[in-house]
Short mmCIF file of C-alpha atoms and ligand atoms in Angstrom, two decimals:
data_model
loop_
_atom_site.label_atom_id
_atom_site.label_comp_id
_atom_site.label_asym_id
_atom_site.label_seq_id
_atom_site.Cartn_x
_atom_site.Cartn_y
_atom_site.Cartn_z
CA MET A 1339 12.62 22.09 22.46
CA ASP A 1340 12.03 18.45 21.49
CA TRP A 1341 9.13 18.36 24.21
CA LEU A 1342 7.86 21.82 22.62
CA TYR A 1343 8.26 21.55 19.08
CA GLN A 1344 8.47 17.94 18.05
CA LYS A 1345 6.32 16.11 20.46
CA ARG A 1346 4.28 19.30 20.68
CA ALA A 1347 3.32 19.17 24.66
CA GLY A 1348 0.79 21.65 25.73
CA ALA A 1349 2.15 21.49 29.51
CA PHE A 1350 5.81 20.86 31.04
CA GLU A 1351 3.38 18.40 32.93
CA GLU A 1352 3.90 16.03 29.81
CA MET A 1353 7.63 15.95 29.63
CA THR A 1354 7.76 12.91 31.83
CA ASP A 1355 11.67 12.30 31.04
CA LEU A 1356 12.40 15.56 33.46
CA PRO A 1357 12.54 15.63 37.13
CA GLN A 1358 9.14 16.08 38.67
CA SER A 1359 10.76 19.05 40.31
CA LEU A 1360 12.19 20.57 37.44
CA ARG A 1361 8.81 20.43 35.65
CA THR A 1362 7.35 22.19 38.60
CA ARG A 1363 9.67 25.29 38.83
CA LEU A 1364 9.04 25.41 34.92
CA ALA A 1365 5.80 25.61 34.99
CA GLU A 1366 5.79 28.02 37.75
CA ALA A 1367 8.61 29.99 35.94
CA CYS A 1368 7.66 30.23 32.22
CA PRO A 1369 4.00 28.93 31.82
CA ILE A 1370 3.46 27.85 28.03
CA GLY A 1371 1.18 30.46 26.23
CA LYS A 1372 -1.54 29.11 24.39
CA ILE A 1373 -3.69 30.53 21.55
CA ASP A 1374 -7.35 28.96 21.14
CA ILE A 1375 -9.05 28.31 17.69
CA VAL A 1376 -12.52 29.82 18.45
CA ARG A 1377 -13.75 29.81 14.83
CA VAL A 1378 -13.01 27.89 11.25
CA ILE A 1379 -14.55 28.92 8.13
CA GLY A 1380 -13.94 26.86 5.11
CA SER A 1381 -13.26 23.17 3.98
CA ARG A 1382 -10.52 20.84 3.47
CA ASP A 1383 -10.27 21.37 -0.03
CA THR A 1384 -10.62 25.09 -0.11
CA THR A 1385 -9.10 27.70 1.98
CA ARG A 1386 -9.79 27.55 5.46
CA LYS A 1387 -9.37 30.38 7.69
CA PHE A 1388 -8.76 30.22 11.17
CA LEU A 1389 -9.98 32.77 14.25
CA PHE A 1390 -7.79 32.44 17.33
CA ARG A 1391 -8.39 33.72 20.87
CA LEU A 1392 -5.44 35.09 22.34
CA MET A 1393 -4.78 34.50 26.40
CA ASP A 1394 -5.56 38.42 26.68
CA GLY A 1395 -8.69 37.94 24.76
CA ASN A 1396 -7.53 39.43 21.49
CA LEU A 1397 -8.48 38.10 18.37
CA ILE A 1398 -6.48 37.30 15.17
CA GLU A 1399 -6.60 34.95 11.89
CA SER A 1400 -4.84 32.87 9.83
CA VAL A 1401 -5.32 31.23 6.37
CA LEU A 1402 -4.54 27.87 5.55
CA ILE A 1403 -4.75 27.66 1.56
CA PRO A 1404 -4.47 24.21 0.24
CA ALA A 1405 -2.07 22.93 -2.87
CA SER A 1406 -1.82 25.91 -5.32
CA PRO A 1407 0.52 26.62 -8.20
CA ALA A 1408 3.74 28.27 -6.82
CA LEU A 1409 2.68 32.26 -5.52
CA TYR A 1410 5.94 33.38 -4.21
CA GLY A 1411 8.77 30.88 -5.97
CA GLU A 1412 7.93 28.19 -4.13
CA ARG A 1413 6.97 24.50 -5.38
CA SER A 1414 3.84 23.88 -6.09
CA ASP A 1415 1.39 21.56 -4.50
CA ARG A 1416 2.18 23.00 -0.92
CA ARG A 1417 0.27 23.67 2.04
CA THR A 1418 0.50 27.51 2.74
CA LEU A 1419 -0.29 29.20 5.73
CA CYS A 1420 -0.79 33.09 6.20
CA VAL A 1421 -0.18 34.21 9.57
CA SER A 1422 -0.65 37.34 11.52
CA THR A 1423 2.13 39.32 13.41
CA GLN A 1424 0.16 41.88 14.92
CA VAL A 1425 -3.20 42.46 16.10
CA GLY A 1426 -4.57 45.29 14.06
CA CYS A 1427 -2.35 47.37 11.85
CA ALA A 1428 -1.24 50.90 12.43
CA TYR A 1429 -0.55 51.76 8.77
CA GLY A 1430 -4.21 52.33 7.70
CA CYS A 1431 -4.27 51.49 4.17
CA LYS A 1432 -7.38 52.61 2.54
CA PHE A 1433 -8.21 49.25 0.91
CA CYS A 1434 -7.50 46.75 3.68
CA ALA A 1435 -9.69 45.30 6.43
CA SER A 1436 -6.94 44.70 8.83
CA GLY A 1437 -6.13 48.60 9.85
CA LEU A 1438 -9.84 49.42 9.97
CA GLU A 1439 -9.84 49.39 13.62
CA GLY A 1440 -6.40 50.88 14.24
CA PHE A 1441 -3.31 48.88 16.08
CA SER A 1442 -3.42 47.27 19.15
CA ARG A 1443 -0.36 45.24 19.91
CA ASN A 1444 2.59 43.59 18.63
CA LEU A 1445 2.31 39.31 18.76
CA HIS A 1446 5.04 37.78 20.75
CA ALA A 1447 7.30 35.35 18.86
CA ASN A 1448 5.19 32.16 20.47
CA GLU A 1449 1.78 33.62 19.40
CA ILE A 1450 3.18 33.72 15.75
CA VAL A 1451 4.70 30.15 15.90
CA ASP A 1452 1.80 28.98 17.79
CA GLN A 1453 -0.61 29.95 14.75
CA ILE A 1454 1.25 27.00 12.73
CA ILE A 1455 1.38 24.55 15.33
CA ALA A 1456 -2.81 25.06 16.53
CA ILE A 1457 -3.51 24.66 12.65
CA GLU A 1458 -1.24 21.57 12.11
CA ARG A 1459 -2.87 19.94 15.14
CA ALA A 1460 -6.44 20.85 14.18
CA SER A 1461 -6.12 20.17 10.37
CA GLY A 1462 -3.75 17.12 10.78
CA GLU A 1463 -2.00 18.40 7.90
CA GLU A 1464 1.71 19.79 7.93
CA ILE A 1465 2.36 23.30 6.77
CA ASP A 1466 5.43 23.57 4.12
CA ASN A 1467 5.19 27.49 2.97
CA LEU A 1468 4.59 30.22 5.18
CA VAL A 1469 3.56 33.82 4.26
CA PHE A 1470 3.53 36.74 6.55
CA MET A 1471 0.29 38.25 4.77
CA GLY A 1472 -2.33 38.13 7.50
CA MET A 1473 -3.09 40.77 9.91
CA GLY A 1474 -0.28 43.41 10.57
CA GLU A 1475 2.86 44.76 9.17
CA PRO A 1476 5.77 41.87 9.91
CA LEU A 1477 8.66 44.29 9.40
CA ALA A 1478 7.09 46.67 12.37
CA ASN A 1479 7.16 43.90 14.55
CA PHE A 1480 10.66 43.23 13.56
CA ASP A 1481 12.38 41.45 16.55
CA ASN A 1482 9.38 39.09 17.42
CA MET A 1483 9.13 38.17 14.09
CA ILE A 1484 12.75 37.28 13.72
CA ARG A 1485 12.58 35.40 16.86
CA ALA A 1486 9.46 33.67 15.67
CA ILE A 1487 11.30 32.62 12.10
CA ARG A 1488 14.35 31.44 14.03
CA ILE A 1489 12.09 28.98 15.83
CA ILE A 1490 10.14 27.97 12.59
CA ASN A 1491 13.35 27.33 10.43
CA ALA A 1492 15.28 25.70 13.20
CA PRO A 1493 16.10 21.58 12.88
CA TRP A 1494 14.84 21.63 16.66
CA GLY A 1495 12.01 23.80 15.73
CA LEU A 1496 9.33 23.43 13.01
CA SER A 1497 11.87 23.06 10.19
CA ILE A 1498 10.43 24.98 7.54
CA GLY A 1499 13.13 26.05 5.32
CA ALA A 1500 14.11 29.91 5.10
CA ARG A 1501 13.46 29.72 0.93
CA ARG A 1502 9.52 28.57 2.00
CA ILE A 1503 9.10 31.88 3.98
CA THR A 1504 7.92 34.91 2.42
CA ILE A 1505 7.32 38.42 4.28
CA SER A 1506 5.17 41.23 2.99
CA THR A 1507 5.70 44.59 3.66
CA SER A 1508 3.64 47.47 2.79
CA GLY A 1509 7.09 49.42 2.46
CA LEU A 1510 9.24 49.94 5.79
CA ALA A 1511 12.49 51.22 3.88
CA PRO A 1512 14.77 50.95 6.63
CA GLN A 1513 13.52 47.78 7.95
CA ILE A 1514 13.91 46.39 4.60
CA LYS A 1515 17.71 47.19 4.78
CA LYS A 1516 17.75 45.49 8.37
CA LEU A 1517 16.21 42.52 7.20
CA THR A 1518 18.55 42.38 4.19
CA ASP A 1519 21.41 42.20 7.29
CA GLU A 1520 19.98 39.47 8.56
CA PRO A 1521 21.44 35.84 7.54
CA LEU A 1522 18.34 34.04 6.71
CA GLN A 1523 17.49 33.40 3.08
CA ILE A 1524 14.01 34.40 3.67
CA ARG A 1525 11.75 35.80 0.91
CA LEU A 1526 10.47 39.25 0.37
CA ALA A 1527 7.47 40.72 -1.13
CA ILE A 1528 6.60 44.37 -1.64
CA SER A 1529 3.02 45.66 -1.55
CA LEU A 1530 3.31 48.12 -4.16
CA HIS A 1531 -0.04 48.73 -5.42
CA GLY A 1532 0.88 51.99 -7.27
CA ALA A 1533 3.60 52.66 -9.65
CA THR A 1534 3.85 56.68 -8.55
CA ASP A 1535 3.70 58.41 -5.33
CA GLU A 1536 0.50 60.16 -6.82
CA VAL A 1537 -1.13 57.03 -6.83
CA ARG A 1538 0.69 55.16 -3.88
CA ASN A 1539 0.09 58.33 -1.64
CA GLN A 1540 -3.58 58.12 -2.38
CA ILE A 1541 -4.21 54.63 -0.88
CA MET A 1542 -1.13 53.77 1.42
CA PRO A 1543 -0.18 56.82 3.90
CA ILE A 1544 3.30 54.90 4.52
CA ASN A 1545 4.14 56.37 1.09
CA ARG A 1546 4.33 59.64 2.58
CA ARG A 1547 7.16 58.64 4.95
CA TYR A 1548 9.02 56.59 2.51
CA ASN A 1549 8.27 57.44 -1.00
CA ILE A 1550 8.51 54.90 -4.26
CA GLU A 1551 12.29 56.05 -4.76
CA THR A 1552 13.16 55.58 -1.10
CA LEU A 1553 11.43 52.04 -1.07
CA LEU A 1554 13.25 50.97 -4.38
CA SER A 1555 16.54 51.86 -2.84
CA ALA A 1556 16.02 49.83 0.02
CA CYS A 1557 14.82 46.99 -2.36
CA ASP A 1558 18.23 47.54 -4.35
CA TYR A 1559 19.89 47.13 -1.29
CA TYR A 1560 18.10 43.80 -0.91
CA VAL A 1561 18.48 42.53 -4.39
CA ALA A 1562 21.88 43.29 -4.40
CA ARG A 1563 23.17 41.32 -1.30
CA LYS A 1564 20.57 38.65 -1.16
CA LYS A 1565 20.88 37.80 -4.79
CA GLN A 1566 17.32 36.68 -4.72
CA ARG A 1567 14.36 37.45 -6.79
CA LEU A 1568 11.62 39.70 -4.77
CA THR A 1569 7.94 40.11 -5.44
CA PHE A 1570 6.09 43.14 -6.41
CA GLU A 1571 2.52 42.40 -5.17
CA TYR A 1572 -0.25 44.98 -6.93
CA ILE A 1573 -3.75 45.04 -6.25
CA LEU A 1574 -5.60 45.98 -9.08
CA ILE A 1575 -8.07 48.58 -7.99
CA ALA A 1576 -10.61 49.91 -10.42
CA GLY A 1577 -9.83 53.54 -11.50
CA VAL A 1578 -7.22 53.76 -8.92
CA ASN A 1579 -4.04 52.01 -10.23
CA ASP A 1580 -5.35 50.12 -13.13
CA SER A 1581 -4.45 52.17 -16.00
CA ASP A 1582 -1.96 51.18 -19.04
CA ASP A 1583 0.46 54.01 -17.31
CA GLN A 1584 0.63 52.49 -14.49
CA ALA A 1585 1.31 49.43 -15.95
CA LEU A 1586 4.11 50.88 -17.92
CA LEU A 1587 5.73 52.71 -14.98
CA LEU A 1588 5.76 49.22 -13.15
CA THR A 1589 7.46 47.45 -15.66
CA ARG A 1590 10.59 50.00 -14.97
CA HIS A 1591 10.70 49.45 -11.21
CA ALA A 1592 10.31 45.63 -11.99
CA GLN A 1593 13.13 45.73 -14.58
CA ARG A 1594 15.08 47.80 -12.18
CA LEU A 1595 14.91 45.41 -9.49
CA SER A 1596 14.56 41.89 -11.82
CA ALA A 1597 11.32 41.51 -9.62
CA LYS A 1598 8.28 39.31 -10.67
CA VAL A 1599 4.85 40.88 -10.26
CA ASN A 1600 2.11 39.45 -8.83
CA LEU A 1601 -1.25 41.14 -9.79
CA ILE A 1602 -4.32 40.43 -7.34
CA PRO A 1603 -7.57 41.84 -8.30
CA TYR A 1604 -9.12 43.63 -5.17
CA ASN A 1605 -11.23 41.72 -3.24
CA THR A 1606 -14.11 43.75 -1.69
CA VAL A 1607 -14.22 44.54 2.06
CA ASP A 1608 -17.43 45.25 3.62
CA GLY A 1609 -17.65 49.18 4.22
CA LEU A 1610 -15.18 49.89 1.63
CA LEU A 1611 -16.31 50.91 -1.66
CA TRP A 1612 -13.22 49.91 -3.66
CA SER A 1613 -13.65 47.70 -6.42
CA ARG A 1614 -11.71 45.48 -8.94
CA PRO A 1615 -11.34 46.53 -12.56
CA SER A 1616 -13.12 44.17 -15.40
CA ARG A 1617 -11.55 40.97 -16.32
CA ASN A 1618 -10.59 42.84 -19.70
CA ARG A 1619 -8.81 45.40 -18.02
CA GLN A 1620 -7.08 43.01 -15.56
CA GLU A 1621 -5.92 41.09 -18.83
CA LYS A 1622 -4.77 43.93 -20.45
CA PHE A 1623 -2.53 45.46 -17.27
CA LEU A 1624 -1.09 41.92 -17.41
CA SER A 1625 -0.45 41.72 -21.04
CA ILE A 1626 1.55 45.01 -20.89
CA LEU A 1627 3.86 43.69 -18.09
CA ARG A 1628 4.03 40.39 -19.86
CA ALA A 1629 5.33 42.36 -23.14
CA HIS A 1630 8.01 43.91 -21.36
CA GLY A 1631 9.15 40.59 -20.36
CA ILE A 1632 8.03 40.59 -16.84
CA PRO A 1633 7.32 37.55 -15.04
CA ALA A 1634 4.02 38.47 -14.06
CA THR A 1635 0.60 36.44 -12.80
CA LEU A 1636 -2.89 37.36 -12.28
CA ARG A 1637 -4.26 35.75 -9.22
CA ARG A 1638 -7.92 34.33 -8.90
CA GLU A 1639 -9.97 33.02 -6.02
CA LYS A 1640 -9.95 29.69 -4.59
CA GLY A 1641 -12.80 29.15 -2.14
CA GLY A 1642 -14.31 32.65 -2.95
CA ASP A 1643 -17.58 31.21 -1.12
CA ILE A 1644 -15.84 31.85 2.34
CA ASP A 1645 -17.39 34.95 3.17
CA ALA A 1646 -14.80 36.78 5.55
CA ALA A 1647 -11.85 38.40 4.64
CA CYS A 1648 -8.55 38.83 6.52
CA GLY A 1649 -9.02 41.06 9.31
CA GLN A 1650 -12.80 40.98 8.60
CA LEU A 1651 -13.65 37.76 10.28
CA ARG A 1652 -12.23 39.19 13.51
CA LEU A 1653 -14.43 42.39 13.45
CA GLN A 1654 -17.45 40.75 12.84
CA THR A 1655 -16.79 38.33 15.94
CA LYS A 1656 -15.58 41.13 17.84
CA GLN A 1657 -18.44 43.26 17.11
CA GLY A 1658 -20.98 40.44 17.24
CA ARG A 1659 -22.26 41.61 14.03
CA ASP A 1660 -22.70 39.80 10.73
CA ARG A 1661 -22.11 41.03 7.39
CA THR A 1662 -22.06 44.68 7.22
CA ILE A 1663 -19.61 46.51 9.08
CA ALA A 1664 -20.00 50.72 9.12
CA VAL A 1665 -16.55 52.19 8.93
CA SER A 1666 -16.20 55.22 8.49
CA ARG A 1667 -12.43 56.15 8.67
CA PRO A 1668 -11.48 59.76 8.43
CA HIS A 1669 -9.03 59.40 5.82
CA SER A 1670 -10.86 56.74 3.63
CA GLY A 1671 -13.42 58.77 2.22
CA VAL A 1672 -16.03 55.97 1.74
CA LYS A 1673 -19.12 55.05 2.82
CA ALA A 1674 -20.37 51.83 4.86
CA ARG A 1675 -22.07 49.09 2.60
CA PRO A 1676 -22.85 45.64 3.01
CA GLY A 1677 -20.89 43.40 0.33
CA LYS A 1678 -19.71 39.94 -0.43
CA THR A 1679 -16.27 39.43 0.94
CA PHE A 1680 -13.25 37.57 0.21
CA CYS A 1681 -9.49 36.90 2.05
CA ALA A 1682 -7.08 38.75 0.49
CA HIS A 1683 -4.67 35.62 0.17
CA SER A 1684 -6.99 33.00 -0.99
CA LYS A 1685 -6.00 33.03 -4.71
CA ALA A 1686 -4.32 30.91 -7.42
CA ASP A 1687 -2.54 32.24 -10.19
CA VAL A 1688 -3.71 32.10 -13.67
N1 SAH B 1340 1.22 44.34 6.12
C1 SAH B 1340 1.62 43.43 5.00
C2 SAH B 1340 1.14 42.10 5.16
C3 SAH B 1340 -0.02 42.05 5.40
S1 SAH B 1340 -1.67 42.33 3.87
C4 SAH B 1340 1.86 44.39 3.81
O1 SAH B 1340 1.01 45.18 3.70
O2 SAH B 1340 2.60 43.79 2.57
C5 SAH B 1340 -0.88 41.56 2.72
C6 SAH B 1340 -1.47 41.42 1.37
O3 SAH B 1340 -2.58 41.93 1.36
C7 SAH B 1340 -0.61 43.10 1.00
O4 SAH B 1340 -0.49 43.16 -0.20
C8 SAH B 1340 -1.90 43.88 0.99
O5 SAH B 1340 -2.08 45.05 0.29
C9 SAH B 1340 -2.92 42.82 0.48
N2 SAH B 1340 -4.48 43.09 0.53
C10 SAH B 1340 -5.01 44.03 1.90
N3 SAH B 1340 -6.52 43.95 1.50
C11 SAH B 1340 -6.44 43.48 0.41
C12 SAH B 1340 -7.69 43.40 -0.47
N4 SAH B 1340 -8.59 43.86 -0.02
N5 SAH B 1340 -7.53 42.49 -1.54
C13 SAH B 1340 -6.86 42.32 -2.16
N6 SAH B 1340 -5.46 42.13 -1.31
C14 SAH B 1340 -5.52 42.85 -0.20
FE1 SF4 B 1341 -1.47 46.84 7.59
FE2 SF4 B 1341 -0.71 45.40 4.98
FE3 SF4 B 1341 -3.17 46.02 5.55
FE4 SF4 B 1341 -1.32 48.32 4.42
S1 SF4 B 1341 -2.02 46.40 3.88
S2 SF4 B 1341 -3.22 48.03 6.36
S3 SF4 B 1341 -0.13 47.42 5.88
S4 SF4 B 1341 -2.23 44.79 7.09
#
């Protein structure tokens, strides 16, 4: 563990205080996996996106977000890394780039941990906050995610405190309960994006399996046992979920769980026609939440010049294409179009 996680050795051969015969045997029995950075976009003081090639050739992304005000309850001035947990995503939310090509496979625990190690090595910076908000649904890869978090959290591992780790889920109710029963004090964010089943069904197929009431009662269970505040993430999509009525209903859900709300103006994805509401509408939505005493923030982009969204850098590289990705998903009901793209996660609160 010392060699792997403290000294960050890349091969057993480097572990010079182990007998040569043991090094040889270990190298044969359990080769150390490696993930290679194949592309980096962004600069030191903005959000940087890293594209990795896994051992089997699959591509995934991580996003390094420099010091920004507290997004998920952590202290400010932290370097936050947004990691992926799956190659692609099976949940097919209609606004998201990560699910556009469907699901390929779960990441192994080491492939999750290696995103942190490789980026710390490449950037020379230490990661002190972690959000599971990259490609994939973390709770659908439960066992590998928990194994990775144990390594990330352990004093012999990467020593990142559990309270500095946030898992985001689109709403896998049974797994939220399972996570509650884990002893780790990690934070939870729920991608709500709609305050009624009608709205949520329209954009998040998972809601047909676990509707809002089922999801919220899993959250009740979490809040009662963990005694921790959870966060609702709420993307604002023009004409879909940004009405005053939705804001009012959202306040009720937030009050029920004493949750805070992060409002995220929708980030355009090439090929999808959804758009963000006007600044006025965003502010109005925020003001309704605040008028009801809900702790709420509205995010704006950092590093908005970076031209690839989470999930999209991978698509572009894989397909050898540039900006325009013609996607027609049977259920998306939208036409392809080229567009400026931002990462979903490169924001700061206002
Ligand atoms: N699968 C998990 C975690 C990965 S997605 C989840 O859905 O929560 C992380 C967050 O980014 C989610 O809240 C997701 O809804 C949001 N997101 C996806 N595409 C987005 C976009 N184009 N603009 C803004 N947020 C987006
Ligand atoms: Fe998957 Fe999350 Fe994207 Fe939905 S928002 S498709 S669950 S990564």
